[in-house]
Amino acid sequence: MLGRLRPLVASLPLAAVLSAGLALPAQAAQGVNGLRVSDRVVKDEAAITLGKGGVAHVRETIVYQFTSAGFERTFTTRTHSSVTRDRVWKIENLKASSPDGGPAKAAVSSSGTTTEVKLTGGAASGQHTVVLEYDVRGAVNPMRGAEEFRWTAIGGWKVPVAQAHATVDTPAMVQNVNCFAGALDSTIGCTQFYTNHTHTQGVFSQSQMLPDDNLTVVVGLPAGVTGGKAIFERRHTAATAFSVNGVTASALGALLLLLVGGVVGLYMLRGRDARVVGKRAAEGDHGHVTGEEFEPPNGVRPGQVGTLIDEQADVIDVTATIVDLAVRGHLLIEEDDRGTTGRLDWTLRRLQRPGGDADLLRYERILLGALFDGREAVKLSALGGTFATQLQRVRSAMYDDVVEQGWFARRPDTVRSRWTIAGMGVTGLGIIATVVLAVTTDLALVGLGAIVAGAALAYGGQYMPAKTARGSTVLAHTIGFRAFLERGVLPDEGMPSQQRIALFSRFLPYAVVFDVVDRWARTVEDAGVRAEGADNLYWYEGPAEWDLSRFAESMRTFTLATSGSISQSRGM
């Protein structure tokens, strides 16, 4: 009995071993990336022949274990050699065949740095042999008196490769060979590499390659044996898109000439004003008093002065015109009693002059009509939020006036608008051109130059309104008059007090434009203090207990409040 049991007991360890051995493939059935281990390359052999021009003809024999139809072989055909250049390998004339019914329909596609060969058709399972034949250009590179052939002979598989073998036949004796296994930039040597007995063939082998591993072969040859050269292509990046080349350099040069020409043109236009002012400003540097009457330089009124000097009809120019209309007797400014009303406010009261409105210019008529709108009086605070729309009409009429006076050939605001719109248009086109050129070419600097040109055009357009010769002369006299007002000194010996106050008042609207209102308000104030019984001006009345000693502060506050009220837009 015991004798019979011994063989059975002895067989138990052997059965356990066999069971474990059979279980290993089942436990390892699941592979990398969802592929089963049975999907694998049993053997991959590449026979490479170097020819003229460095073209390598490859015959690759692949023994593949299938569990599904077809497979993919990926070649790395582009690497970044610098910021702007790629080294390129070109695969051409590819064809596939299978002696035992494997997939032989090849489709080639390139994307990024790789070229993919997808094989379909034929048997959907089992072990089959597939033969790929193709030419490789760009694998030979001249270097330091020699030629080097470098190519990833085997790789780009998503499955393991049991055996990899490559041979490289050359037209001359091989000087040296080497090979690397693993990643593309691996420095780990392959299993075996050597040359044949005639030194005209390099032989390379690698066992048990993992998915995505590569076998890169290197063969050194004497210089000029094949005459091959590496292929480099310019890579389109942000650096290349904005690079300087012949076209972009020419465009930037033209832009520079255009900008210089624009500066010269502006100097010719604006320099004339500076030259005339330098020569003739002294002619206006006096009080412009004839006898006992004030005569403004060239008959220029305060609102015209502001538009002439900075070529803009500003709110302060309209405020100065309101003060001027009061001084000239067309309206009366009454300061309300803050103690009674609880706030600081003024009443503008329309006056009828004996001579009527014959002395009014068009913009002054529009201003008076907008202020009163058929009323005899209006609160300054009531203009806030309602007058802003009328303000544009007044300013437009002021621009028309400087053209009618012959000081400008065209309205300054129209000239500025045209140049600004043109500049914005060029800038917009430049932005679009920059984006398009950056994506498609290396000429993006041309578009960037257009953006700069458009911005310069829009900015320079603010200085394009040009005065006529007459306008430049009037400007010179006006600048001289400003110098006189800034000094704030006027001989008044022997002049009656009321007449002196009236005369000094005529200067005040110009002081508003020239931003010296405080100085001239004090001058009027001093004249009033010296005058007996001068508690008010003929054009400005204060509340009870108010006298001219408070005029400077009242005038400063009035000009600020007026500018704010007439420019205030209606709130939501």
XYZ file of C-alpha atoms in Angstrom:
572
model
C 0.000 0.000 0.000
C 2.716 2.401 0.935
C 4.551 1.491 -2.228
C 1.568 2.521 -4.294
C 1.181 5.863 -2.513
C 4.794 6.978 -3.039
C 4.478 7.702 -6.785
C 1.277 9.684 -6.135
C 2.859 11.706 -3.328
C 5.987 12.191 -5.355
C 3.923 13.505 -8.223
C 2.291 16.267 -6.141
C 5.267 18.671 -6.264
C 5.516 18.176 -10.025
C 1.769 18.895 -10.448
C 2.103 22.063 -8.382
C 5.016 23.225 -10.516
C 3.118 22.513 -13.735
C 0.040 24.313 -12.425
C 2.092 27.362 -11.488
C 3.808 27.329 -14.868
C 0.487 27.209 -16.694
C -0.882 29.996 -14.511
C 1.923 32.473 -15.393
C 0.720 33.279 -18.897
C -2.820 33.692 -17.609
C -1.726 36.098 -14.852
C 0.387 38.064 -17.337
C -2.277 38.114 -20.007
C -3.007 41.806 -19.437
C -0.238 44.014 -20.875
C 0.666 47.675 -21.157
C -1.935 50.153 -22.460
C -4.674 47.519 -22.466
C -2.837 45.244 -24.954
C -2.475 41.601 -24.101
C 1.010 40.128 -23.723
C 0.292 37.881 -26.680
C 0.274 41.068 -28.803
C 3.991 41.290 -29.384
C 6.747 41.484 -31.936
C 8.449 38.124 -31.967
C 11.241 39.353 -34.180
C 12.065 42.596 -35.996
C 14.935 42.520 -38.496
C 15.982 45.606 -40.478
C 18.402 45.201 -43.410
C 19.692 48.686 -44.298
C 21.699 49.512 -47.419
C 23.372 52.923 -47.767
C 23.402 54.395 -51.258
C 24.318 57.607 -53.066
C 23.191 60.856 -51.520
C 22.992 59.201 -48.132
C 19.696 57.511 -49.007
C 19.177 54.389 -46.896
C 17.031 51.620 -48.347
C 15.441 49.580 -45.568
C 13.879 46.144 -45.777
C 12.257 45.439 -42.427
C 10.929 41.955 -41.693
C 8.485 41.862 -38.780
C 7.159 38.693 -37.169
C 4.102 39.802 -35.193
C 1.810 37.923 -32.816
C -1.751 39.175 -33.432
C -4.934 39.034 -31.373
C -6.662 41.726 -33.473
C -6.449 42.925 -37.046
C -3.544 45.180 -38.005
C -0.857 47.061 -36.107
C 0.965 50.415 -36.061
C 4.640 51.227 -36.428
C 5.734 54.752 -35.435
C 8.916 56.446 -36.700
C 10.450 59.520 -35.102
C 11.116 61.717 -38.127
C 11.633 65.140 -36.578
C 13.626 66.458 -33.607
C 14.237 70.008 -32.409
C 17.904 70.798 -32.996
C 17.638 74.463 -31.948
C 15.066 77.104 -31.106
C 14.303 77.716 -34.765
C 15.455 74.529 -36.581
C 14.363 70.906 -36.742
C 16.350 67.959 -38.014
C 14.146 65.923 -40.340
C 14.240 62.339 -41.639
C 12.056 61.676 -44.648
C 10.479 58.244 -45.234
C 9.632 57.653 -48.873
C 8.511 54.904 -51.243
C 7.025 52.786 -48.481
C 5.325 49.536 -49.419
C 4.209 46.509 -47.432
C 3.736 42.825 -48.155
C 3.092 39.613 -46.238
C 4.110 36.128 -47.412
C 1.642 34.385 -45.111
C -1.536 36.489 -45.304
C -0.772 39.089 -42.654
C -1.881 42.734 -42.921
C -0.273 44.368 -45.962
C -2.333 47.508 -46.614
C -0.202 50.439 -45.450
C -1.404 53.989 -44.649
C 1.219 56.626 -43.849
C 0.480 59.787 -41.846
C 2.664 62.429 -40.188
C 1.890 64.484 -37.110
C 4.244 66.590 -35.049
C 7.560 64.791 -34.723
C 6.441 61.342 -35.856
C 5.384 59.444 -38.953
C 2.965 56.610 -38.402
C 2.556 53.538 -40.609
C -0.736 51.735 -40.031
C -1.137 48.233 -41.491
C -4.557 46.692 -41.986
C -6.166 43.837 -43.891
C -5.169 40.178 -43.933
C -5.508 37.773 -41.031
C -6.889 39.138 -37.772
C -5.031 36.787 -35.396
C -2.110 34.463 -35.066
C 1.555 34.910 -35.891
C 2.339 36.433 -39.294
C 5.240 37.998 -41.112
C 5.025 41.489 -42.600
C 7.742 43.023 -44.788
C 8.121 46.814 -44.968
C 10.351 48.407 -47.589
C 11.080 52.122 -47.594
C 13.799 54.722 -48.194
C 15.133 57.092 -45.564
C 16.689 60.445 -46.472
C 18.520 62.718 -44.055
C 20.093 60.000 -41.865
C 23.668 60.765 -42.995
C 25.387 63.827 -41.573
C 28.907 65.078 -42.493
C 30.916 65.866 -39.378
C 34.632 66.508 -38.677
C 36.114 64.824 -41.743
C 33.740 61.881 -41.673
C 30.164 60.849 -42.306
C 27.845 59.535 -39.633
C 24.789 57.433 -40.337
C 22.333 57.494 -37.413
C 18.892 55.979 -37.568
C 16.360 54.438 -35.210
C 16.305 51.146 -37.039
C 13.773 49.483 -34.758
C 11.313 51.072 -32.359
C 8.034 52.919 -32.091
C 6.179 49.798 -30.963
C 3.436 49.822 -28.327
C 4.146 46.169 -27.593
C 7.285 44.324 -26.435
C 9.869 43.203 -28.978
C 11.465 39.867 -28.183
C 14.353 40.088 -30.671
C 15.609 43.114 -32.603
C 18.294 42.798 -35.241
C 19.680 45.328 -37.735
C 22.409 45.334 -40.358
C 23.829 48.335 -42.234
C 25.645 47.658 -45.514
C 27.937 50.463 -46.633
C 29.782 51.275 -49.901
C 33.101 51.676 -48.039
C 34.918 50.315 -45.002
C 33.224 51.156 -41.734
C 35.378 53.223 -39.392
C 33.331 52.633 -36.241
C 29.921 51.424 -35.069
C 27.785 51.996 -32.022
C 24.207 51.519 -30.939
C 21.874 52.596 -28.138
C 18.793 50.964 -26.634
C 15.942 52.509 -24.727
C 14.627 56.057 -25.161
C 15.582 58.117 -28.199
C 18.237 60.018 -26.240
C 19.475 56.935 -24.395
C 23.206 56.465 -23.886
C 22.835 52.802 -22.865
C 24.486 50.467 -25.330
C 22.583 47.724 -27.085
C 23.114 43.999 -26.457
C 25.591 43.451 -29.310
C 27.202 45.440 -32.148
C 30.142 44.705 -34.443
C 31.300 44.762 -38.069
C 31.625 41.816 -40.424
C 34.989 40.478 -41.544
C 35.143 42.870 -44.543
C 34.251 45.883 -42.376
C 31.529 46.897 -44.823
C 28.603 45.915 -42.658
C 27.548 46.909 -39.156
C 25.605 44.344 -37.170
C 23.408 45.295 -34.191
C 21.216 43.255 -31.828
C 19.001 43.882 -28.824
C 16.888 41.431 -26.829
C 13.716 41.917 -24.852
C 12.803 45.496 -25.768
C 9.950 47.054 -23.795
C 7.113 49.012 -25.394
C 8.307 52.422 -26.706
C 11.955 51.291 -26.576
C 14.186 52.036 -29.572
C 17.283 50.554 -31.158
C 19.345 53.399 -32.625
C 22.286 52.387 -34.821
C 25.321 54.564 -35.592
C 27.858 53.897 -38.340
C 30.929 56.032 -39.016
C 32.227 56.289 -42.611
C 34.990 58.163 -44.397
C 34.062 61.668 -45.563
C 32.236 61.881 -48.874
C 31.464 58.180 -49.228
C 27.733 58.701 -49.732
C 27.596 62.475 -50.108
C 24.569 62.579 -47.847
C 23.582 65.552 -45.742
C 21.281 65.988 -42.804
C 17.994 67.736 -43.578
C 17.153 70.775 -41.492
C 13.921 72.750 -41.672
C 13.038 76.053 -40.103
C 10.482 75.561 -37.385
C 7.681 78.087 -37.214
C 7.486 79.417 -33.660
C 6.885 82.763 -31.978
C 10.632 83.385 -32.228
C 10.667 82.805 -35.991
C 7.381 84.620 -36.575
C 8.922 87.817 -35.185
C 12.400 87.298 -36.592
C 14.297 89.953 -38.534
C 14.823 89.083 -42.187
C 15.115 90.939 -45.464
C 11.401 91.684 -45.756
C 10.868 92.716 -42.145
C 14.068 94.775 -42.087
C 12.935 96.646 -45.211
C 9.481 97.234 -43.738
C 10.918 98.515 -40.460
C 13.326 100.734 -42.378
C 10.444 102.194 -44.374
C 8.542 102.753 -41.137
C 11.531 104.579 -39.665
C 11.732 106.834 -42.725
C 7.991 107.464 -42.457
C 8.272 108.436 -38.800
C 11.244 110.722 -39.517
C 9.285 112.288 -42.362
C 6.349 112.799 -40.019
C 8.559 114.522 -37.462
C 9.978 116.784 -40.160
C 6.473 117.552 -41.408
C 5.260 118.399 -37.917
C 8.295 120.629 -37.415
C 7.484 122.486 -40.613
C 3.873 122.940 -39.536
C 4.368 123.599 -35.843
C 7.758 125.233 -36.150
C 6.205 128.105 -38.062
C 4.082 128.964 -35.014
C 7.164 128.859 -32.783
C 9.140 131.068 -35.171
C 6.376 133.647 -35.508
C 5.784 133.701 -31.758
C 9.503 134.167 -31.153
C 9.641 137.168 -33.482
C 6.328 138.881 -32.818
C 5.253 137.979 -29.279
C 6.695 141.255 -27.964
C 4.191 143.156 -30.104
C 1.367 141.929 -27.882
C 3.119 142.363 -24.530
C 1.210 145.431 -23.289
C -2.136 146.436 -21.831
C -3.887 147.156 -25.113
C -5.487 150.283 -23.660
C -6.337 153.047 -26.089
C -7.144 156.195 -24.194
C -9.446 154.875 -21.514
C -10.750 151.877 -23.463
C -9.491 148.295 -23.598
C -8.774 146.896 -27.047
C -7.942 143.164 -27.100
C -5.040 142.066 -29.337
C -6.339 141.734 -32.897
C -9.874 141.937 -31.509
C -9.577 138.387 -30.133
C -12.136 137.445 -27.500
C -11.471 135.155 -24.535
C -13.176 132.101 -25.999
C -11.270 132.548 -29.243
C -7.998 132.910 -27.343
C -8.336 129.502 -25.696
C -9.224 127.775 -28.967
C -6.374 129.505 -30.785
C -3.672 128.644 -28.243
C -4.267 124.921 -27.711
C -6.474 124.319 -30.782
C -9.267 122.983 -28.565
C -12.524 124.569 -27.507
C -12.348 123.600 -23.848
C -14.923 124.014 -21.100
C -12.778 126.732 -19.509
C -13.012 128.683 -22.787
C -16.817 128.585 -22.523
C -16.603 129.659 -18.860
C -14.378 132.581 -19.822
C -16.920 133.550 -22.499
C -19.709 133.617 -19.860
C -17.598 135.968 -17.712
C -16.793 138.075 -20.784
C -20.491 138.392 -21.691
C -21.153 139.609 -18.154
C -18.312 142.152 -18.301
C -19.612 143.397 -21.662
C -23.127 143.898 -20.224
C -25.082 141.015 -21.736
C -25.794 139.300 -18.432
C -25.467 139.902 -14.703
C -23.936 137.447 -12.259
C -25.611 137.485 -8.832
C -24.117 135.521 -5.947
C -26.843 134.050 -3.742
C -26.805 134.457 0.023
C -25.527 131.169 1.354
C -27.066 131.851 4.753
C -30.509 132.058 3.171
C -30.319 129.295 0.569
C -28.110 126.931 2.516
C -25.747 126.403 -0.407
C -23.409 128.320 -2.642
C -25.105 129.253 -5.917
C -25.346 132.039 -8.472
C -28.123 133.493 -10.590
C -27.391 134.460 -14.186
C -29.722 137.278 -15.300
C -30.146 138.266 -18.951
C -29.625 141.973 -19.649
C -30.690 144.023 -22.636
C -28.015 146.409 -23.813
C -28.870 149.694 -25.502
C -26.927 148.610 -28.561
C -28.563 145.199 -28.629
C -26.677 142.030 -29.539
C -24.977 143.351 -32.653
C -21.516 142.832 -31.175
C -22.113 139.122 -30.475
C -20.363 136.451 -32.484
C -22.280 133.366 -33.579
C -20.953 131.108 -30.824
C -21.771 133.789 -28.231
C -25.382 133.967 -29.468
C -25.664 130.177 -29.258
C -24.238 130.265 -25.732
C -26.682 132.923 -24.496
C -29.588 131.067 -26.093
C -28.527 127.803 -24.473
C -28.087 129.415 -21.050
C -31.414 131.172 -20.818
C -33.615 129.334 -23.351
C -36.231 132.112 -23.304
C -35.893 132.728 -19.554
C -34.894 136.012 -17.937
C -32.787 134.325 -15.257
C -31.384 130.897 -14.477
C -29.671 129.327 -11.474
C -26.164 128.101 -12.173
C -26.920 124.880 -10.313
C -29.924 124.290 -12.614
C -27.577 123.979 -15.589
C -26.019 120.838 -14.166
C -27.062 117.779 -16.164
C -29.029 119.804 -18.744
C -26.462 122.059 -20.383
C -23.945 119.365 -21.399
C -25.807 118.605 -24.639
C -25.879 122.309 -25.544
C -22.203 122.603 -24.677
C -21.269 120.564 -27.743
C -23.136 123.020 -29.992
C -21.274 125.939 -28.441
C -17.898 124.261 -28.822
C -18.664 123.288 -32.421
C -19.536 126.923 -33.181
C -16.234 128.003 -31.601
C -14.342 125.685 -33.965
C -16.273 127.127 -36.904
C -15.406 130.620 -35.716
C -11.601 130.144 -35.781
C -11.932 128.925 -39.379
C -14.121 131.918 -40.294
C -11.523 134.224 -38.760
C -8.947 132.743 -41.119
C -6.747 131.387 -38.323
C -7.136 127.751 -39.417
C -7.745 126.304 -42.872
C -9.897 123.516 -41.396
C -11.552 122.864 -38.054
C -8.911 121.598 -35.586
C -11.243 118.969 -34.108
C -12.049 117.592 -37.564
C -8.362 117.352 -38.459
C -7.581 115.549 -35.215
C -10.509 113.165 -35.664
C -9.507 112.229 -39.193
C -5.938 111.464 -38.197
C -7.047 109.598 -35.082
C -9.540 107.460 -37.005
C -6.925 106.768 -39.681
C -4.396 105.808 -37.002
C -6.861 103.533 -35.226
C -7.745 101.919 -38.556
C -4.077 101.267 -39.347
C -3.553 99.925 -35.828
C -6.545 97.583 -36.156
C -5.335 96.296 -39.511
C -1.857 95.915 -38.010
C -3.221 93.776 -35.165
C -5.081 91.526 -37.605
C -2.041 91.339 -39.896
C 0.257 90.527 -36.965
C -1.928 87.620 -35.856
C -2.315 86.230 -39.381
C 1.365 86.660 -40.269
C 2.516 85.207 -36.930
C 0.448 82.082 -37.492
C 1.358 81.561 -41.154
C 4.728 83.243 -41.867
C 7.887 84.715 -40.403
C 6.799 88.274 -41.268
C 4.881 89.177 -38.115
C 7.195 92.169 -37.571
C 5.580 93.772 -40.617
C 2.225 93.698 -38.845
C 3.845 94.901 -35.636
C 5.351 97.786 -37.585
C 1.863 98.660 -38.845
C 0.625 98.755 -35.251
C 3.425 101.144 -34.299
C 2.748 103.260 -37.392
C -0.974 103.422 -36.598
C -0.325 104.401 -32.988
C 2.138 107.066 -34.129
C -0.403 108.307 -36.653
C -3.137 108.584 -34.026
C -0.787 110.306 -31.574
C 0.771 112.622 -34.137
C -2.692 113.523 -35.406
C -3.292 115.464 -32.196
C -0.631 117.905 -33.404
C -1.722 118.084 -37.024
C -4.103 121.091 -36.903
C -2.033 123.857 -38.496
C -2.612 127.562 -38.168
C -2.469 129.846 -41.154
C 0.118 132.628 -41.335
C -2.539 134.986 -40.028
C -3.388 132.627 -37.203
C 0.287 132.346 -36.230
C 0.578 136.154 -36.082
C -2.518 136.459 -33.892
C -1.153 133.665 -31.687
C 2.109 135.584 -31.286
C 0.280 138.713 -30.153
C -1.905 136.646 -27.818
C 1.142 135.004 -26.224
C 2.637 138.432 -25.659
C -0.610 139.578 -24.060
C -0.520 136.539 -21.764
C 2.938 137.585 -20.561
C 1.509 140.998 -19.699
C -1.401 139.472 -17.768
C 0.902 137.135 -15.859
C 2.786 140.150 -14.531
C -0.521 141.683 -13.385
C 0.740 145.270 -13.476
C -1.222 148.092 -15.135
C -0.409 151.788 -14.781
C -3.550 153.495 -13.522
C -2.366 156.789 -12.127
C -5.013 159.487 -12.340
C -7.746 157.083 -13.468
C -11.105 157.353 -11.652
C -11.902 154.403 -9.391
C -15.030 153.199 -11.224
C -13.292 153.480 -14.557
C -10.303 151.601 -13.206
C -12.570 148.799 -11.945
C -14.316 148.562 -15.318
C -10.985 148.488 -17.144
C -9.522 145.835 -14.900
C -12.728 143.797 -15.300
C -12.160 143.650 -19.064
C -8.910 141.775 -18.455
C -10.512 139.223 -16.146
C -12.083 136.877 -18.792
C -8.673 136.574 -20.471
C -7.156 135.810 -17.067
C -9.645 132.922 -16.774
C -8.321 131.429 -20.031
C -4.680 131.985 -19.069
C -5.255 130.511 -15.562
C -4.225 133.695 -13.745
C -7.718 134.509 -12.481
C -6.593 134.705 -8.847
C -4.062 137.429 -9.593
C -6.420 139.571 -11.668
C -9.359 139.038 -9.322
C -7.202 140.465 -6.562
C -6.295 143.375 -8.829
C -9.997 144.131 -9.321
C -10.531 143.578 -5.590
C -7.806 146.074 -4.691
C -9.287 148.635 -7.052
C -12.682 148.165 -5.413
C -11.304 148.449 -1.911
C -9.674 151.765 -2.826
C -12.890 153.020 -4.395
C -15.405 154.597 -2.062
C -18.788 152.861 -1.907
C -17.779 150.140 -4.358
C -19.560 147.199 -2.766
C -20.366 145.527 -6.107
C -19.302 145.516 -9.713
C -21.585 146.535 -12.522
C -21.518 142.920 -13.771
C -21.142 140.972 -10.502
C -23.280 141.462 -7.392
C -22.783 139.766 -4.079
C -25.265 139.163 -1.237
C -25.826 141.493 1.670
C -22.755 142.240 3.768
C -20.614 141.329 0.727
C -18.051 143.725 -0.671
C -15.189 143.646 -3.160
C -12.732 142.458 -0.548
C -14.271 139.020 -1.075
C -14.314 139.202 -4.858
C -11.143 137.193 -5.507
C -12.458 134.148 -3.610
C -15.942 134.533 -5.117
C -14.535 134.706 -8.651
C -12.316 131.676 -8.173
C -15.252 129.651 -6.821
C -17.582 130.868 -9.578
C -15.285 129.801 -12.413
C -14.849 126.336 -10.894
C -18.585 125.906 -10.276
C -19.486 127.128 -13.759
C -17.081 124.741 -15.494
C -18.484 121.882 -13.437
C -22.155 122.727 -14.015
C -22.037 123.243 -17.777
C -20.055 120.032 -18.351
C -22.000 117.800 -15.969
C -23.973 115.092 -17.746
C -27.432 114.043 -16.604
C -27.264 111.097 -14.190
C -29.215 107.893 -14.618
